[in-house]
Tab-separated table of C-alpha atoms in Angstrom:
chain	number	residue	atom	x	y	z
T	245	MET	CA	95.854	156.825	112.505
T	246	MET	CA	94.169	153.474	113.003
T	247	ASN	CA	96.177	150.522	114.268
T	248	VAL	CA	97.072	148.008	111.586
T	249	ILE	CA	99.114	144.852	111.361
T	250	PRO	CA	102.483	145.477	109.717
T	251	PRO	CA	102.181	144.588	106.031
T	252	SER	CA	105.234	142.374	106.124
T	253	SER	CA	103.677	140.231	108.792
T	254	PRO	CA	102.265	136.910	107.540
T	255	ALA	CA	99.282	137.626	109.798
T	256	ASN	CA	97.995	140.164	107.275
T	257	PRO	CA	96.622	138.062	104.413
T	258	VAL	CA	95.246	141.096	102.509
T	259	VAL	CA	98.717	142.599	102.017
T	260	CYS	CA	100.216	139.251	101.061
T	261	GLU	CA	97.433	138.719	98.498
T	262	VAL	CA	98.116	142.096	96.904
T	263	ALA	CA	101.887	141.407	96.811
T	264	ARG	CA	101.362	138.001	95.192
T	265	ALA	CA	99.028	139.391	92.529
T	266	LEU	CA	101.466	142.249	91.819
T	267	ALA	CA	104.310	139.729	91.406
T	268	ASP	CA	102.219	137.744	88.916
T	269	ALA	CA	101.401	140.923	87.003
T	270	PHE	CA	105.069	141.915	86.824
T	271	LEU	CA	106.011	138.410	85.610
T	272	ALA	CA	103.236	138.278	82.978
T	273	GLY	CA	105.086	140.100	80.187
T	274	GLU	CA	108.131	142.165	79.339
T	275	ASN	CA	110.454	142.897	82.243
T	276	THR	CA	111.143	146.530	81.347
T	277	PRO	CA	110.111	148.998	84.151
T	278	GLY	CA	107.628	150.742	81.893
T	279	ALA	CA	105.843	147.568	80.861
T	280	MET	CA	105.820	146.271	84.415
T	281	ARG	CA	104.348	149.574	85.665
T	282	GLU	CA	101.523	149.393	83.072
T	283	ARG	CA	100.617	145.910	84.185
T	284	GLY	CA	100.781	147.030	87.792
T	285	ILE	CA	98.298	149.852	87.066
T	286	ARG	CA	95.926	147.404	85.397
T	287	ALA	CA	96.208	144.996	88.321
T	288	LEU	CA	95.466	147.706	90.915
T	289	GLY	CA	92.953	149.647	88.870
T	290	ARG	CA	94.832	152.924	89.355
T	291	SER	CA	98.301	154.403	89.359
T	292	TRP	CA	100.192	154.553	92.621
T	293	PRO	CA	103.264	156.816	93.103
T	294	TRP	CA	105.343	153.926	94.452
T	295	LEU	CA	104.817	151.709	91.373
T	296	ALA	CA	107.558	153.307	89.260
T	297	PRO	CA	110.305	153.143	91.871
T	298	LEU	CA	109.208	149.605	92.798
T	299	THR	CA	109.609	148.387	89.249
T	300	LEU	CA	113.057	150.037	88.971
T	301	ARG	CA	114.091	148.348	92.237
T	302	LEU	CA	112.922	144.932	90.980
T	303	ARG	CA	114.722	145.374	87.704
T	304	PHE	CA	117.913	146.385	89.482
T	305	ASP	CA	117.852	143.562	92.045
T	306	LEU	CA	116.626	140.727	89.789
T	307	GLY	CA	118.589	141.574	86.660
T	308	LYS	CA	117.691	142.314	83.007
T	309	ASP	CA	117.408	138.734	81.846
T	310	ALA	CA	114.022	137.237	80.980
T	311	TRP	CA	111.930	136.305	83.994
T	312	GLN	CA	112.226	132.739	85.292
T	313	PRO	CA	109.734	130.786	87.463
T	314	GLY	CA	112.224	130.598	90.334
T	315	GLN	CA	112.316	134.411	90.664
T	316	ARG	CA	108.737	134.724	91.895
T	317	ASP	CA	109.543	134.124	95.577
T	318	ALA	CA	112.405	136.604	95.473
T	319	MET	CA	110.180	139.187	93.770
T	320	LEU	CA	107.468	138.604	96.349
T	321	ALA	CA	109.921	139.180	99.170
T	322	LEU	CA	111.218	142.408	97.560
T	323	ILE	CA	107.667	143.754	97.142
T	324	LEU	CA	106.729	143.046	100.808
T	325	ALA	CA	109.962	144.647	101.957
T	326	PHE	CA	109.551	147.798	99.803
T	327	PRO	CA	108.940	150.707	102.285
T	328	ALA	CA	106.590	152.662	100.080
T	329	PHE	CA	104.459	149.579	99.457
T	330	GLN	CA	104.178	148.985	103.184
T	331	ALA	CA	103.345	152.626	103.832
T	332	ALA	CA	100.424	152.451	101.414
T	333	PHE	CA	98.613	150.152	103.879
T	334	GLU	CA	99.366	152.233	106.960
T	335	THR	CA	97.619	155.483	105.966
T	336	GLY	CA	93.990	156.223	106.579
T	337	ASP	CA	93.333	156.455	102.799
T	338	GLU	CA	92.090	153.569	100.695
T	339	ALA	CA	94.610	150.768	100.670
T	340	PRO	CA	95.725	149.020	97.413
T	341	ARG	CA	93.395	146.298	96.202
T	342	ILE	CA	93.648	143.948	93.227
T	343	LYS	CA	91.135	144.571	90.443
T	344	THR	CA	92.635	142.348	87.734
T	345	TYR	CA	94.651	139.139	88.069
T	346	PHE	CA	97.492	138.218	85.693
T	347	TYR	CA	99.056	134.833	84.970
T	348	PRO	CA	102.847	134.679	84.369
T	349	VAL	CA	103.880	133.964	80.814
T	350	PHE	CA	105.707	130.827	82.067
T	351	HIS	CA	103.903	128.064	83.872
T	352	ALA	CA	105.027	125.164	85.985
T	353	ARG	CA	104.554	121.758	84.484
T	354	MET	CA	102.525	119.011	86.060
T	355	GLU	CA	104.737	117.572	88.801
T	356	GLU	CA	105.005	113.921	89.662
T	357	PRO	CA	102.825	112.893	92.660
T	358	PRO	CA	104.369	110.893	95.487
T	359	ARG	CA	105.516	107.358	94.753
T	360	ALA	CA	102.451	105.912	96.457
T	361	LEU	CA	100.247	107.787	93.974
T	362	ALA	CA	102.332	107.182	90.865
T	363	GLY	CA	100.474	106.124	87.784
T	364	LEU	CA	97.183	107.846	88.573
T	365	ALA	CA	95.060	108.694	85.578
T	366	LEU	CA	94.689	112.388	86.447
T	367	SER	CA	93.587	115.009	83.979
T	368	PRO	CA	96.760	116.859	82.909
T	369	LEU	CA	96.217	120.556	83.670
T	370	ALA	CA	99.524	122.362	83.516
T	371	THR	CA	98.130	125.905	83.378
T	372	SER	CA	95.108	127.874	84.379
T	373	GLY	CA	94.342	128.232	80.701
T	374	ASP	CA	94.310	124.414	80.352
T	375	LEU	CA	91.909	124.254	83.330
T	376	ALA	CA	89.606	126.863	81.737
T	377	ASP	CA	89.586	124.933	78.408
T	378	TRP	CA	88.984	121.655	80.255
T	379	LEU	CA	85.906	123.096	81.943
T	380	GLY	CA	84.743	125.022	78.854
T	381	LEU	CA	85.112	128.397	80.554
T	382	SER	CA	86.682	131.681	79.675
T	383	PRO	CA	89.562	132.847	81.926
T	384	GLY	CA	87.262	135.468	83.451
T	385	MET	CA	84.535	132.903	84.236
T	386	LEU	CA	87.162	130.602	85.717
T	387	ASP	CA	88.190	133.355	88.096
T	388	TRP	CA	84.573	134.100	88.906
T	389	PHE	CA	83.697	130.533	89.825
T	390	ALA	CA	86.926	130.297	91.846
T	391	ASN	CA	86.034	133.543	93.683
T	392	MET	CA	89.215	135.276	92.530
T	393	THR	CA	87.648	138.372	90.964
T	394	ARG	CA	86.134	139.911	94.123
T	395	ARG	CA	85.627	139.165	97.751
T	396	ASP	CA	82.623	137.187	98.831
T	397	ASP	CA	80.016	139.848	99.537
T	398	GLY	CA	76.965	137.554	100.122
T	399	VAL	CA	74.850	139.176	97.415
T	400	GLU	CA	72.441	136.450	96.265
T	401	LYS	CA	72.815	137.201	92.524
T	402	ARG	CA	76.597	136.846	92.754
T	403	ALA	CA	76.687	133.936	95.212
T	404	HIS	CA	77.472	130.437	93.971
T	405	TYR	CA	75.652	128.542	96.750
T	406	HIS	CA	72.165	128.126	98.195
T	407	ALA	CA	72.392	127.947	101.977
T	408	ARG	CA	69.890	126.711	104.569
T	409	TRP	CA	69.957	125.740	108.206
T	410	VAL	CA	68.635	122.286	109.099
T	411	ALA	CA	67.680	121.367	112.664
T	412	LYS	CA	69.427	118.275	114.074
T	413	LYS	CA	67.397	115.593	115.840
T	414	LYS	CA	69.230	115.996	119.113
T	415	GLY	CA	69.435	119.769	119.088
T	416	GLY	CA	71.556	122.281	117.231
T	417	ALA	CA	71.597	123.113	113.560
T	418	ARG	CA	73.530	122.000	110.476
T	419	LEU	CA	74.372	124.382	107.619
T	420	ILE	CA	73.775	122.914	104.162
T	421	GLU	CA	75.544	124.828	101.394
T	422	ALA	CA	74.485	123.487	98.023
T	423	PRO	CA	76.240	124.817	94.884
T	424	LYS	CA	74.121	126.275	92.140
T	425	GLU	CA	73.668	124.383	88.895
T	426	ARG	CA	76.725	125.567	86.937
T	427	LEU	CA	79.177	125.273	89.804
T	428	ARG	CA	77.712	121.832	90.721
T	429	ALA	CA	78.426	120.631	87.182
T	430	ILE	CA	81.988	121.895	87.472
T	431	GLN	CA	82.469	120.141	90.825
T	432	ARG	CA	81.038	116.902	89.466
T	433	ARG	CA	83.601	116.901	86.702
T	434	ILE	CA	86.414	117.577	89.163
T	435	LEU	CA	85.052	114.700	91.222
T	436	ARG	CA	84.775	112.231	88.315
T	437	GLU	CA	88.009	112.975	86.482
T	438	ILE	CA	90.380	113.975	89.326
T	439	LEU	CA	89.247	112.998	92.794
T	440	ASP	CA	87.726	109.632	91.944
T	441	ALA	CA	91.112	108.563	90.537
T	442	VAL	CA	92.854	109.048	93.884
T	443	PRO	CA	92.524	106.126	96.288
T	444	VAL	CA	91.394	106.872	99.846
T	445	HIS	CA	92.668	105.071	102.928
T	446	PRO	CA	91.279	101.491	103.318
T	447	ALA	CA	89.856	102.426	106.703
T	448	ALA	CA	87.599	105.133	105.148
T	449	HIS	CA	84.137	103.803	104.251
T	450	GLY	CA	81.811	106.776	104.060
T	451	CYS	CA	81.112	108.209	100.570
T	452	VAL	CA	83.586	105.810	98.956
T	453	PRO	CA	82.492	103.947	95.830
T	454	GLY	CA	82.251	100.213	96.533
T	455	ARG	CA	82.140	100.629	100.319
T	456	SER	CA	79.008	100.937	102.436
T	457	VAL	CA	77.605	101.182	105.908
T	458	LEU	CA	77.378	97.375	105.915
T	459	ASP	CA	81.080	96.979	105.063
T	460	ASN	CA	81.976	99.407	107.865
T	461	ALA	CA	79.846	97.580	110.367
T	462	ALA	CA	81.073	94.096	109.367
T	463	LEU	CA	84.623	94.970	110.442
T	464	HIS	CA	83.532	95.207	114.089
T	465	VAL	CA	81.062	92.334	114.520
T	466	GLY	CA	81.399	90.345	117.736
T	467	SER	CA	83.846	92.749	119.447
T	468	PRO	CA	84.136	92.517	123.237
T	469	LEU	CA	84.504	96.336	123.401
T	470	LEU	CA	83.660	99.097	120.904
T	471	LEU	CA	85.148	102.586	121.101
T	472	LYS	CA	83.088	105.223	119.272
T	473	LEU	CA	84.114	108.806	118.553
T	474	ASP	CA	82.678	111.625	116.454
T	475	LEU	CA	84.628	114.399	114.685
T	476	ARG	CA	83.090	117.768	115.397
T	477	ASP	CA	82.177	119.855	112.309
T	478	PHE	CA	84.160	117.535	110.034
T	479	PHE	CA	83.647	119.360	106.735
T	480	THR	CA	83.885	122.854	108.152
T	481	SER	CA	87.132	122.012	109.953
T	482	ILE	CA	88.881	121.215	106.633
T	483	ARG	CA	90.212	124.580	105.479
T	484	ALA	CA	91.152	125.719	101.993
T	485	SER	CA	94.857	125.396	102.887
T	486	ARG	CA	94.473	121.625	103.259
T	487	VAL	CA	92.591	121.342	100.005
T	488	HIS	CA	95.205	123.445	98.167
T	489	ALA	CA	97.987	121.270	99.632
T	490	LEU	CA	96.146	118.163	98.378
T	491	PHE	CA	95.897	119.431	94.790
T	492	ARG	CA	99.597	120.447	94.939
T	493	THR	CA	100.480	116.935	96.182
T	494	LEU	CA	98.681	115.492	93.142
T	495	GLY	CA	101.064	117.465	90.935
T	496	TYR	CA	98.989	120.465	89.927
T	497	PRO	CA	100.918	123.773	89.661
T	498	ARG	CA	100.207	126.521	92.135
T	499	MET	CA	97.724	128.554	90.106
T	500	VAL	CA	95.811	125.454	88.947
T	501	ALA	CA	95.621	124.228	92.536
T	502	ARG	CA	94.443	127.679	93.602
T	503	HIS	CA	91.609	127.650	91.083
T	504	LEU	CA	90.582	124.092	91.924
T	505	THR	CA	90.588	125.011	95.616
T	506	GLY	CA	88.485	128.116	94.968
T	507	MET	CA	85.862	126.066	93.121
T	508	THR	CA	85.593	123.409	95.822
T	509	THR	CA	85.682	125.525	98.995
T	510	HIS	CA	83.398	128.254	100.256
T	511	ARG	CA	83.310	131.200	102.698
T	512	THR	CA	79.855	131.528	104.198
T	513	PRO	CA	78.389	135.053	103.813
T	514	LEU	CA	77.526	136.983	106.984
T	515	ARG	CA	73.870	137.202	106.000
T	516	VAL	CA	73.650	133.370	106.189
T	517	LEU	CA	75.402	133.262	109.591
T	518	ARG	CA	72.906	135.807	110.943
T	519	GLU	CA	70.103	133.373	110.086
T	520	VAL	CA	71.306	130.594	112.387
T	521	PRO	CA	68.273	129.429	114.479
T	522	GLN	CA	68.473	131.133	117.831
T	523	GLU	CA	65.273	129.829	119.425
T	524	GLU	CA	67.025	126.527	120.140
T	525	TYR	CA	69.503	128.279	122.431
T	526	PRO	CA	67.411	130.224	124.949
T	527	SER	CA	70.114	131.077	127.455
T	528	PRO	CA	72.693	133.810	126.840
T	529	GLU	CA	75.564	131.361	127.392
T	530	GLU	CA	74.233	128.951	124.775
T	531	ARG	CA	73.637	131.746	122.334
T	532	LEU	CA	77.186	133.077	122.812
T	533	GLY	CA	78.558	129.566	122.268
T	534	ARG	CA	76.602	129.275	119.045
T	535	GLN	CA	77.903	132.638	117.813
T	536	ILE	CA	81.468	131.536	118.449
T	537	TRP	CA	80.743	128.278	116.582
T	538	THR	CA	79.483	130.152	113.502
T	539	ARG	CA	82.700	132.117	113.163
T	540	GLN	CA	84.488	129.094	111.709
T	541	PHE	CA	82.254	129.355	108.617
T	542	MET	CA	83.775	132.770	107.857
T	543	GLU	CA	86.973	131.029	106.615
T	544	ARG	CA	87.066	129.073	103.353
T	545	HIS	CA	86.051	125.467	104.068
T	546	LEU	CA	84.519	122.404	102.480
T	547	PRO	CA	80.804	123.169	102.083
T	548	GLN	CA	78.462	120.420	103.245
T	549	GLY	CA	76.295	119.922	100.188
T	550	ALA	CA	78.901	120.131	97.433
T	551	PRO	CA	79.515	116.862	95.486
T	552	THR	CA	83.275	117.196	95.874
T	553	SER	CA	83.312	117.702	99.693
T	554	PRO	CA	83.026	114.048	100.809
T	555	SER	CA	85.834	112.901	98.555
T	556	LEU	CA	88.079	115.854	99.460
T	557	ALA	CA	87.370	115.263	103.141
T	558	ASN	CA	88.396	111.618	102.871
T	559	LEU	CA	91.577	112.504	101.000
T	560	CYS	CA	92.503	115.317	103.409
T	561	ALA	CA	92.019	112.885	106.303
T	562	TRP	CA	94.557	110.380	104.869
T	563	ARG	CA	97.176	111.184	107.481
T	564	LEU	CA	94.575	110.972	110.270
T	565	ASP	CA	93.437	107.541	109.032
T	566	THR	CA	97.015	106.354	108.689
T	567	ARG	CA	97.987	107.325	112.228
T	568	LEU	CA	94.782	105.951	113.820
T	569	ASP	CA	94.975	102.715	111.823
T	570	GLY	CA	98.594	102.226	112.927
T	571	ALA	CA	97.763	103.021	116.542
T	572	ALA	CA	94.857	100.555	116.459
T	573	ARG	CA	97.088	97.770	115.097
T	574	GLU	CA	99.576	98.341	117.857
T	575	CYS	CA	96.756	97.978	120.398
T	576	GLN	CA	95.392	94.782	118.722
T	577	ALA	CA	92.258	96.687	117.591
T	578	ARG	CA	90.530	97.396	114.303
T	579	TYR	CA	89.849	100.915	113.077
T	580	SER	CA	87.418	102.390	110.571
T	581	ARG	CA	85.942	105.786	109.796
T	582	TYR	CA	82.577	106.475	108.192
T	583	VAL	CA	82.748	110.211	107.306
T	584	ASP	CA	82.957	111.749	110.822
T	585	ASP	CA	82.182	108.552	112.809
T	586	ILE	CA	85.256	106.767	114.159
T	587	VAL	CA	85.094	103.232	115.512
T	588	LEU	CA	87.697	100.984	117.100
T	589	SER	CA	86.952	97.392	118.095
T	590	CYS	CA	89.181	95.999	120.791
T	591	ALA	CA	90.343	92.401	121.155
T	592	ASP	CA	89.412	92.328	124.848
T	593	GLY	CA	86.736	93.984	126.957
T	594	ASN	CA	89.017	95.675	129.494
T	595	PRO	CA	87.446	99.095	130.189
T	596	ALA	CA	90.654	100.542	131.634
T	597	ARG	CA	92.565	99.634	128.514
T	598	GLY	CA	89.731	101.055	126.409
T	599	ARG	CA	89.952	104.398	128.193
T	600	ARG	CA	93.713	104.564	127.557
T	601	ILE	CA	93.130	103.866	123.856
T	602	LEU	CA	90.448	106.554	123.731
T	603	GLU	CA	92.830	109.123	125.295
T	604	MET	CA	95.514	108.240	122.691
T	605	VAL	CA	93.052	108.451	119.803
T	606	GLN	CA	91.741	111.841	120.946
T	607	ASN	CA	95.279	113.214	121.167
T	608	ILE	CA	95.995	112.069	117.606
T	609	ILE	CA	92.767	113.668	116.368
T	610	LEU	CA	93.736	117.002	117.969
T	611	GLU	CA	97.302	116.807	116.581
T	612	GLU	CA	95.890	116.343	113.056
T	613	GLY	CA	93.843	119.508	113.313
T	614	PHE	CA	90.454	117.908	113.985
T	615	SER	CA	88.261	118.144	117.091
T	616	PRO	CA	86.610	115.162	118.798
T	617	ASN	CA	83.021	115.591	119.905
T	618	TRP	CA	83.465	114.734	123.589
T	619	ARG	CA	79.711	114.297	124.141
T	620	LYS	CA	79.519	111.503	121.571
T	621	THR	CA	82.487	109.486	122.777
T	622	ARG	CA	81.273	106.035	123.917
T	623	MET	CA	82.605	102.677	125.146
T	624	LEU	CA	80.166	99.860	124.349
T	625	SER	CA	80.620	96.354	125.798
T	626	SER	CA	79.237	93.193	124.259
T	627	GLY	CA	76.759	92.941	127.184
T	628	GLY	CA	74.672	95.793	125.691
T	629	SER	CA	73.532	96.887	122.256
T	630	GLN	CA	76.506	97.805	120.054
T	631	ARG	CA	75.496	100.089	117.197
T	632	ILE	CA	77.605	101.432	114.361
T	633	THR	CA	76.042	103.910	111.899
T	634	GLY	CA	72.551	102.619	112.705
T	635	LEU	CA	73.379	98.913	112.620
T	636	VAL	CA	73.576	96.491	115.565
T	637	VAL	CA	76.855	94.450	115.400
T	638	ASN	CA	76.792	92.291	118.496
T	639	ARG	CA	76.548	89.042	116.479
T	640	ARG	CA	76.005	90.127	112.920
T	641	PRO	CA	75.091	93.433	111.180
T	642	ASN	CA	71.404	93.933	111.576
T	643	LEU	CA	68.753	96.608	111.987
T	644	PRO	CA	67.834	97.659	115.543
T	645	ARG	CA	64.778	95.809	116.820
T	646	ARG	CA	62.573	98.879	116.762
T	647	GLU	CA	63.300	99.652	113.114
T	648	TYR	CA	62.825	95.939	112.175
T	649	ASP	CA	59.421	95.910	113.900
T	650	LEU	CA	58.423	99.167	112.205
T	651	LEU	CA	59.305	97.754	108.786
T	652	LYS	CA	57.441	94.541	109.571
T	653	ALA	CA	54.330	96.524	110.655
T	654	ILE	CA	54.404	98.631	107.460
T	655	LEU	CA	54.577	95.522	105.296
T	656	THR	CA	51.692	93.902	107.207
T	657	ASN	CA	49.494	97.018	106.761
T	658	CYS	CA	50.386	97.202	103.094
T	659	ARG	CA	49.156	93.702	102.622
T	660	ARG	CA	45.915	94.406	104.509
T	661	HIS	CA	45.110	97.959	103.343
T	662	GLY	CA	47.291	98.549	100.274
T	663	THR	CA	50.639	100.341	99.859
T	664	ALA	CA	48.944	103.781	99.498
T	665	SER	CA	47.735	103.649	103.098
T	666	GLN	CA	51.352	103.572	104.409
T	667	ASN	CA	52.822	106.185	102.050
T	668	ARG	CA	52.639	109.000	104.643
T	669	HIS	CA	55.388	111.054	103.030
T	670	GLY	CA	53.980	110.955	99.485
T	671	LEU	CA	56.886	109.140	97.889
T	672	PRO	CA	56.404	108.753	94.064
T	673	ASP	CA	57.188	105.029	94.033
T	674	PHE	CA	56.526	103.743	97.552
T	675	ARG	CA	56.473	100.123	96.491
T	676	ALA	CA	60.006	100.331	95.080
T	677	HIS	CA	61.092	102.168	98.239
T	678	LEU	CA	59.790	99.301	100.415
T	679	LEU	CA	61.370	96.623	98.216
T	680	GLU	CA	64.737	98.395	98.535
T	681	ALA	CA	64.373	98.581	102.364
T	682	VAL	CA	63.551	94.860	102.505
T	683	SER	CA	66.493	94.042	100.283
T	684	ARG	CA	68.875	96.063	102.488
T	685	ASN	CA	67.557	94.414	105.645
T	686	SER	CA	67.919	90.911	104.091
T	687	GLU	CA	71.475	91.682	103.097
T	688	ARG	CA	72.373	92.913	106.572
T	689	SER	CA	70.895	89.812	108.171
T	690	ARG	CA	73.105	87.348	106.287
């Protein structure tokens, strides 16, 4: 007999998933043992000998009255503790798997969000049926887009994402997971009508409407000492559990939050992970490190490339921003975050004090479930070039000298030889592209 984790252990998510789905099936209709057993057979796709005694046990322990929402947790505990149910996962035969999901006949109502978020104009979605109608989907299609009908198998025709590896300028690779057209449209509606209504922390500037790279840089102009940190694998480190907790905090019932989470997170198929560029890591140690790094993609995470991911990442980082902003204020510093780039500007240029602040910030980042990129941690004094997200902020936000000279040379050559001579990348409207670049540079120089 092969070694398995005890089914009652929370470390076995497969068993817990089957138990939760069975509880929903039992709650989705009449509470007579016969009717519960029929729904259990439909949920599992076959009849199991322990289904009949399990339904009798549930009816005996939970009573004959109509099911109530508060009984789900008690039913789930009874199912997990049922010896025959546990034994079904310990044999060498095929273990129970869910083939059809049920929704209970009762549904939780939209709950009130925290007081700080009261009055938000969120789309009211009290049930999974309401969510399906809101998106114009059938219940089956809703489950399919939320990956609740089968496990991710990586088959291209059934996958919801296009994936590609993109080489970074300074080495390494980035995985871009772009949703296909139909899922992208669903995510954009979730973004417009739910996520955009939720305010992000004032210190967050990346991918926030009305805030820009220039706004982020302007906060730190003329600082005696800049502290720069980078969050490692920012999107990938935000798991589905955080996203689900966010939707629950906004007031959405459990099943609605589960569907919303399924449609905005992704588990990368193994076939994609096998395609990670290996030629960039010639040594065995570097290759092993890269293989360990790719394992985090096997858990459901925010896909870099989905329209909802930046907004969800900012909202899930609210507690991180709150703690870092408070710590910065206590240290007479200013804090901001542009996606995964963290900057603190200190009121004095004392390097020893700056190192103590860095250590405190790194500890907070780790406590909040993120990882600082140690290699990109910097202390920049006013005696050298201070750059924030590509802008120099020593005296005012401005382009680095090299980029300014490059833009000036391109404009000079355009005047002498025409704009077509400088359009090396074949942009469709190169003139408009140049005018936009000049406008951005002028705005930064003010």
